[in-house]
Amino acid sequence: MQSPLAMFREYLCGAAGLPEQRTKAELLSTLSTVRDEMGVISLRDILAVTGLSPENAQQYLDKFLVRFTGEPAVTAGGRVVYHFPELLKTGGAALPAAQCTGESCTAEVVESGSRRKHGVLALMNLSNLLFSVYYGVLSIRTIVSGQSVAAVSDQMHPGVALLFNAIYSLASESHAAFALPGLFFGLGVVPFGVASLFFALHRRAMGRQADGQRRAAERRLRREVYAQVFATPERVDPGRIRVPFDIGRRRSTGKAVASIIDELAASYHAEIEDDGEGHFIYRFPELDAEGRELAEIRRGAKNAQRTVERVIFDSRENAR
């Protein structure tokens, strides 16, 4: 269970560790893909896993290549693929399986777990704000009216008057001339400033969290679009791309899908044609050929692995 201090810190600064959680989930997904694809991947695999734009996905792949000592290679068709033999030396046993994909695995958890706690803290902070306004108005009224503090406090509820008189007594003991200004400062300005600062910090933290969730939704949308394009690269109709969620209004989602396909078309030199009804159809021959080449390379790697396993098994039998 989250401690009150941790809950308060989350209210002011946002959920801790979200970027790290998302980065870790993304890395696990990439490692899992490398394992599942016999240690051979291409840029299209990174696109499918991360939901990044082609440019950002290439940067991610370059860093992944250096970190895990990958080996780039050019296929017979002139396409670049990446081998990660080091990651397969343990047969995949050292690679933990990813339970989620990229940023989508954490956004919903934070959303559902924090709203209630934040609501409680926001209510407490609102009470503090109302408290400061109420006592600030009382202090100003006392100063402006020229009435004594005792006369004003007699008109208050006993519980309200208790704090009012206590702060006034403290201020009077330090300097009688500043008792009333001290009353206004101690009961009005200080609580109001603290409450306003807390609201501002919380708003800033929630803004950052909302940006993170928006980016997570965009990347989730990209992954969905990429999956459908990679499934049928020979003919892609943006109007027939279906996603099981919206990132906003349906029209804005449709525009986002078209924009994603345009980016992909520019990166993979897609052929674009008009279907005669004002709609554009995209053909990705490069993606299609790359998919076939990757499948062939992976089949070869799987067959080679089986051959090695049979040799090892036979040598053990001969040793007996």
CSV table of C-alpha atoms in Angstrom, one decimal, residues 121-235:
chain,number,residue,atom,x,y,z
A,121,LEU,CA,-5.7,15.4,-1.7
A,122,ALA,CA,-7.3,17.9,-4.0
A,123,LEU,CA,-10.3,18.2,-1.6
A,124,MET,CA,-7.9,18.7,1.3
A,125,ASN,CA,-6.0,21.4,-0.6
A,126,LEU,CA,-9.3,23.1,-1.6
A,127,SER,CA,-10.3,23.1,2.1
A,128,ASN,CA,-7.0,24.8,2.9
A,129,LEU,CA,-7.6,27.4,0.1
A,130,LEU,CA,-11.1,28.1,1.4
A,131,PHE,CA,-9.8,28.3,5.0
A,132,SER,CA,-7.2,30.9,3.9
A,133,VAL,CA,-9.8,33.0,2.0
A,134,TYR,CA,-12.2,32.9,5.0
A,135,TYR,CA,-9.7,33.9,7.6
A,136,GLY,CA,-8.1,36.4,5.3
A,137,VAL,CA,-11.5,38.1,4.8
A,138,LEU,CA,-12.1,38.1,8.5
A,139,SER,CA,-8.7,39.7,9.2
A,140,ILE,CA,-9.2,42.4,6.6
A,141,ARG,CA,-12.7,43.1,8.0
A,142,THR,CA,-11.2,43.5,11.4
A,143,ILE,CA,-8.5,45.9,10.1
A,144,VAL,CA,-11.0,48.0,8.0
A,145,SER,CA,-13.8,48.1,10.5
A,146,GLY,CA,-11.6,49.2,13.4
A,147,GLN,CA,-13.3,46.8,15.7
A,148,SER,CA,-11.4,44.9,18.3
A,149,VAL,CA,-10.4,41.3,17.7
A,150,ALA,CA,-12.6,40.3,20.7
A,151,ALA,CA,-15.6,42.0,19.2
A,152,VAL,CA,-15.1,40.3,15.9
A,153,SER,CA,-14.4,36.9,17.4
A,154,ASP,CA,-17.6,37.1,19.5
A,155,GLN,CA,-19.6,37.0,16.3
A,156,MET,CA,-17.8,33.8,15.1
A,157,HIS,CA,-18.4,30.1,15.7
A,158,PRO,CA,-16.4,29.1,18.8
A,159,GLY,CA,-14.2,26.7,16.8
A,160,VAL,CA,-13.4,29.4,14.2
A,161,ALA,CA,-12.8,32.0,16.9
A,162,LEU,CA,-10.4,29.7,18.7
A,163,LEU,CA,-7.8,29.7,15.9
A,164,PHE,CA,-8.4,33.3,15.1
A,165,ASN,CA,-7.7,34.4,18.7
A,166,ALA,CA,-4.7,32.0,19.0
A,167,ILE,CA,-2.9,33.5,15.9
A,168,TYR,CA,-3.7,37.0,17.1
A,169,SER,CA,-2.2,36.2,20.6
A,170,LEU,CA,1.0,34.9,19.0
A,171,ALA,CA,1.3,38.0,16.8
A,172,SER,CA,0.6,40.3,19.8
A,173,GLU,CA,3.3,38.7,21.9
A,174,SER,CA,6.0,39.3,19.3
A,175,HIS,CA,4.9,42.9,18.4
A,176,ALA,CA,1.6,44.5,19.3
A,177,ALA,CA,1.6,47.0,16.4
A,178,PHE,CA,1.8,44.1,13.9
A,179,ALA,CA,-0.8,41.9,15.5
A,180,LEU,CA,-3.6,42.5,13.0
A,181,PRO,CA,-1.3,42.4,9.9
A,182,GLY,CA,0.3,39.3,11.4
A,183,LEU,CA,-3.2,37.8,11.7
A,184,PHE,CA,-3.9,38.5,8.1
A,185,PHE,CA,-0.6,37.1,7.0
A,186,GLY,CA,-0.7,34.0,9.2
A,187,LEU,CA,-4.3,33.0,8.5
A,188,GLY,CA,-4.7,34.4,5.0
A,189,VAL,CA,-1.6,34.9,2.9
A,190,VAL,CA,0.4,31.9,4.1
A,191,PRO,CA,-2.3,29.2,3.6
A,192,PHE,CA,-3.4,30.8,0.4
A,193,GLY,CA,0.1,30.8,-1.0
A,194,VAL,CA,0.7,27.2,0.0
A,195,ALA,CA,-2.6,26.0,-1.4
A,196,SER,CA,-2.0,27.9,-4.7
A,197,LEU,CA,1.5,26.5,-5.0
A,198,PHE,CA,0.2,22.9,-4.5
A,199,PHE,CA,-2.5,23.4,-7.1
A,200,ALA,CA,0.0,24.8,-9.6
A,201,LEU,CA,2.5,21.9,-9.0
A,202,HIS,CA,-0.3,19.3,-9.3
A,203,ARG,CA,-1.6,20.9,-12.5
A,204,ARG,CA,2.0,20.9,-14.0
A,205,ALA,CA,2.5,17.2,-13.0
A,206,MET,CA,-0.9,16.2,-14.4
A,207,GLY,CA,0.0,18.1,-17.6
A,208,ARG,CA,3.2,16.1,-18.0
A,209,GLN,CA,1.3,12.9,-17.3
A,210,ALA,CA,-1.4,13.7,-19.8
A,211,ASP,CA,1.4,14.4,-22.4
A,212,GLY,CA,2.8,10.9,-21.6
A,213,GLN,CA,-0.6,9.3,-22.0
A,214,ARG,CA,-1.2,11.1,-25.3
A,215,ARG,CA,2.2,9.9,-26.6
A,216,ALA,CA,1.3,6.4,-25.4
A,217,ALA,CA,-2.0,6.6,-27.3
A,218,GLU,CA,-0.3,7.8,-30.5
A,219,ARG,CA,2.3,5.0,-30.3
A,220,ARG,CA,-0.5,2.4,-29.7
A,221,LEU,CA,-2.2,3.8,-32.8
A,222,ARG,CA,1.0,3.5,-34.8
A,223,ARG,CA,1.4,-0.1,-33.7
A,224,GLU,CA,-2.1,-1.0,-34.8
A,225,VAL,CA,-1.7,0.7,-38.2
A,226,TYR,CA,1.7,-0.8,-38.8
A,227,ALA,CA,0.4,-4.3,-38.0
A,228,GLN,CA,-2.4,-3.9,-40.6
A,229,VAL,CA,0.0,-2.5,-43.2
A,230,PHE,CA,2.6,-5.2,-42.7
A,231,ALA,CA,-0.1,-7.9,-42.9
A,232,THR,CA,-1.2,-6.8,-46.5
A,233,PRO,CA,1.6,-4.5,-47.9
A,234,GLU,CA,0.5,-5.3,-51.5
A,235,ARG,CA,-2.6,-3.1,-51.1
